[in-house]
PDB file of C-alpha atoms in Angstrom:
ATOM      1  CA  UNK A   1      81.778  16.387 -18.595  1.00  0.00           C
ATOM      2  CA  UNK A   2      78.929  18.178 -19.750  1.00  0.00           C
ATOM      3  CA  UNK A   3      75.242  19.612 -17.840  1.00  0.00           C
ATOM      4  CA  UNK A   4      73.846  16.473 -20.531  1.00  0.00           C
ATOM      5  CA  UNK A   5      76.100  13.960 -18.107  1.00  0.00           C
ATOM      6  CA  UNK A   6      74.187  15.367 -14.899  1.00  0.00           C
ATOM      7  CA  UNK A   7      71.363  15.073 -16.225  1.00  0.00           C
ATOM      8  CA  UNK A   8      71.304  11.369 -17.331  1.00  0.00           C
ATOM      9  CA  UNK A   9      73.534  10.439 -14.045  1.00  0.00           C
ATOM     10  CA  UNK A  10      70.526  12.121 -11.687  1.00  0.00           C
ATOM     11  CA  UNK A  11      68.132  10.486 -13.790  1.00  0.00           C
ATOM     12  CA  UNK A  12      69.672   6.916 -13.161  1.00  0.00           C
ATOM     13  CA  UNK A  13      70.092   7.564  -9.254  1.00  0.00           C
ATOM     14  CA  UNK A  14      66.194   8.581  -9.263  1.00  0.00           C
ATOM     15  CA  UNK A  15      65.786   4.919 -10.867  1.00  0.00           C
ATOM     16  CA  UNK A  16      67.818   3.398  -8.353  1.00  0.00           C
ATOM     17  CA  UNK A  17      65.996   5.062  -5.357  1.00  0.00           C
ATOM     18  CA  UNK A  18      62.858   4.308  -6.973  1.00  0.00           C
ATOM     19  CA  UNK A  19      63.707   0.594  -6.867  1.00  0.00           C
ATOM     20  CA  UNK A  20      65.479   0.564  -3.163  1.00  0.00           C
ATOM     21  CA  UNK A  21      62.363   2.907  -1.712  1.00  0.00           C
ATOM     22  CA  UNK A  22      59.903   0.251  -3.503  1.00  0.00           C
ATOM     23  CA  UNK A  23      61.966  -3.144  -2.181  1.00  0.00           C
ATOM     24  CA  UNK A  24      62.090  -0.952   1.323  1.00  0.00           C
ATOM     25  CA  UNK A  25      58.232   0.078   1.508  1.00  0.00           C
ATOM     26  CA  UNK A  26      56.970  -2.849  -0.528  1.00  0.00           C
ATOM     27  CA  UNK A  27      58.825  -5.676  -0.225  1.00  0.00           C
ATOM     28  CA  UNK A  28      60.008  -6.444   3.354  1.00  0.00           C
ATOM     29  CA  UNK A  29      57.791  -9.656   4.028  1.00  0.00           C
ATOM     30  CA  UNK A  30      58.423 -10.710   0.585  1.00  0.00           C
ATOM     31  CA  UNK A  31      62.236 -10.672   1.189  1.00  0.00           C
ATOM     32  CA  UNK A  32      61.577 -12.697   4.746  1.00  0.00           C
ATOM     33  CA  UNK A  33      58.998 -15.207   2.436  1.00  0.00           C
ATOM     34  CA  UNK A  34      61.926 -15.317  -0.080  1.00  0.00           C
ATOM     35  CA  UNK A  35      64.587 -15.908   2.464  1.00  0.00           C
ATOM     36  CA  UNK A  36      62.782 -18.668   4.436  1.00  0.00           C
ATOM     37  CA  UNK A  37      60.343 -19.891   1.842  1.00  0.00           C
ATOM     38  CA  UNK A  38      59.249 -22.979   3.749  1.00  0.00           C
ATOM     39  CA  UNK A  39      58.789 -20.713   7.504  1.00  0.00           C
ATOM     40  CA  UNK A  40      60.692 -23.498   8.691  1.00  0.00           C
ATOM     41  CA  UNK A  41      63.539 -21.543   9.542  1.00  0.00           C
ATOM     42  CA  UNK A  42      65.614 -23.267   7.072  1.00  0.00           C
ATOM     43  CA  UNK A  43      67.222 -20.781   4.644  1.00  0.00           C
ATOM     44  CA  UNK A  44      66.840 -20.902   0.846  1.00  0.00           C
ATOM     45  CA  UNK A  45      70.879 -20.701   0.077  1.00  0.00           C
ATOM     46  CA  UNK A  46      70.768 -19.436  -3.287  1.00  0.00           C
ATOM     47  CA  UNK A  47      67.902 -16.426  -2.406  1.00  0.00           C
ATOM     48  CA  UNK A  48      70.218 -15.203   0.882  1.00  0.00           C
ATOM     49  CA  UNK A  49      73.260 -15.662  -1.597  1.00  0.00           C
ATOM     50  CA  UNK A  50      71.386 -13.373  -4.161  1.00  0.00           C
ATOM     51  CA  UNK A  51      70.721 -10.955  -0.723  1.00  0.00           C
ATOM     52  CA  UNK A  52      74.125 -10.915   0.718  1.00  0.00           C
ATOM     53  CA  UNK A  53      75.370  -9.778  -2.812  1.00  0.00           C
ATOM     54  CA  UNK A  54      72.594  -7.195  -3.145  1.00  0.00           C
ATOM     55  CA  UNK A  55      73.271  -6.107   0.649  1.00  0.00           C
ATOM     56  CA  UNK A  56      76.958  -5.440  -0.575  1.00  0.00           C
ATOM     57  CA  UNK A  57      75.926  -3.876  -3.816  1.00  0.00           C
ATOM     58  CA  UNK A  58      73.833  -1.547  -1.788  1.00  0.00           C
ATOM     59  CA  UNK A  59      76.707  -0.711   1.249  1.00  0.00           C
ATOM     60  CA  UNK A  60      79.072   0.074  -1.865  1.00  0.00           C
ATOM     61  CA  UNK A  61      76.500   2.461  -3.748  1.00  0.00           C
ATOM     62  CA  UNK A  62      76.115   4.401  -0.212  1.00  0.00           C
ATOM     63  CA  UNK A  63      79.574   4.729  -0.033  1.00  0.00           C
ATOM     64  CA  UNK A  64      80.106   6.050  -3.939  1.00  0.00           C
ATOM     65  CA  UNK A  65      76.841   8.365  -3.098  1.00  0.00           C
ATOM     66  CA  UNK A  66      78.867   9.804  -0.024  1.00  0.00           C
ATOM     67  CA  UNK A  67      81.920  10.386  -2.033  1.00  0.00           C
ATOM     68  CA  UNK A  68      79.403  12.369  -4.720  1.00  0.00           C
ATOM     69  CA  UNK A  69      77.629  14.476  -2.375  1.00  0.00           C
ATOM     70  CA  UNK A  70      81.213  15.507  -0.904  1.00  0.00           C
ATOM     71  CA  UNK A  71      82.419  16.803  -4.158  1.00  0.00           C
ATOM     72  CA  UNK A  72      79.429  18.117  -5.870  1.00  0.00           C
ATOM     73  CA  UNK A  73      78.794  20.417  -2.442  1.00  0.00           C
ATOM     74  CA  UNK A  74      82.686  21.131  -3.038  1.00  0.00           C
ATOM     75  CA  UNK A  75      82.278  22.402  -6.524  1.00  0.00           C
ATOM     76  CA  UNK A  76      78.679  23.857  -5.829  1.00  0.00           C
ATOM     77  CA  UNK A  77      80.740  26.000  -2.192  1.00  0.00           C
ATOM     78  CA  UNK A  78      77.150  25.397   0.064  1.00  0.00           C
ATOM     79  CA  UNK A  79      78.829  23.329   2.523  1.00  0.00           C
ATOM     80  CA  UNK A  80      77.553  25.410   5.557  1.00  0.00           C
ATOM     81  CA  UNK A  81      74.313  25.757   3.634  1.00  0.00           C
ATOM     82  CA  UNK A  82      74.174  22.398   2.806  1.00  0.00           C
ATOM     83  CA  UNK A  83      75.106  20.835   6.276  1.00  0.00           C
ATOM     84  CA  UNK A  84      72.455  22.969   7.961  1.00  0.00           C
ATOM     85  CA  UNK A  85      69.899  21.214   6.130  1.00  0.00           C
TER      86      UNK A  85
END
């Protein structure tokens, strides 16, 4: 691995939170309009389909950014500075 691979890699995640911030701050009526398109209260299958894979996609980058965080504060050696913040 080289500094080059960091780079890129932190570049990507600041993509991806980018998107999630923008579905979070921008698009939370649009997901309940999208999930009950009629306002009916009948579900559109395929869109809540679409959201249960994104929720999953989502729980299992959390869980890959936890693992990161744990090892780059191992190799950086701020864990008390780090946990303090």
């Amino acid at each position: 691995m080289k500094t080059k691979n960091i780079v890129i890699a932190k570049n990507k995640i600041d993509n991806v939170y980018q998107l999630v911030n923008d579905l979070i701050s921008s698009h939370g009526m649009d997901i309940l309009d999208l999930a009950y398109p009629k306002h009916d209260g009948e579900q559109d299958a395929n869109a809540v389909a679409e959201m249960m894979m994104l929720r999953q996609c989502a729980n299992s980058l959390s869980k890959a950014c936890d693992i990161l965080v744990d090892k780059l504060t191992d190799a950086i050696g701020d864990e008390e500075e780090y946990e303090n913040k």
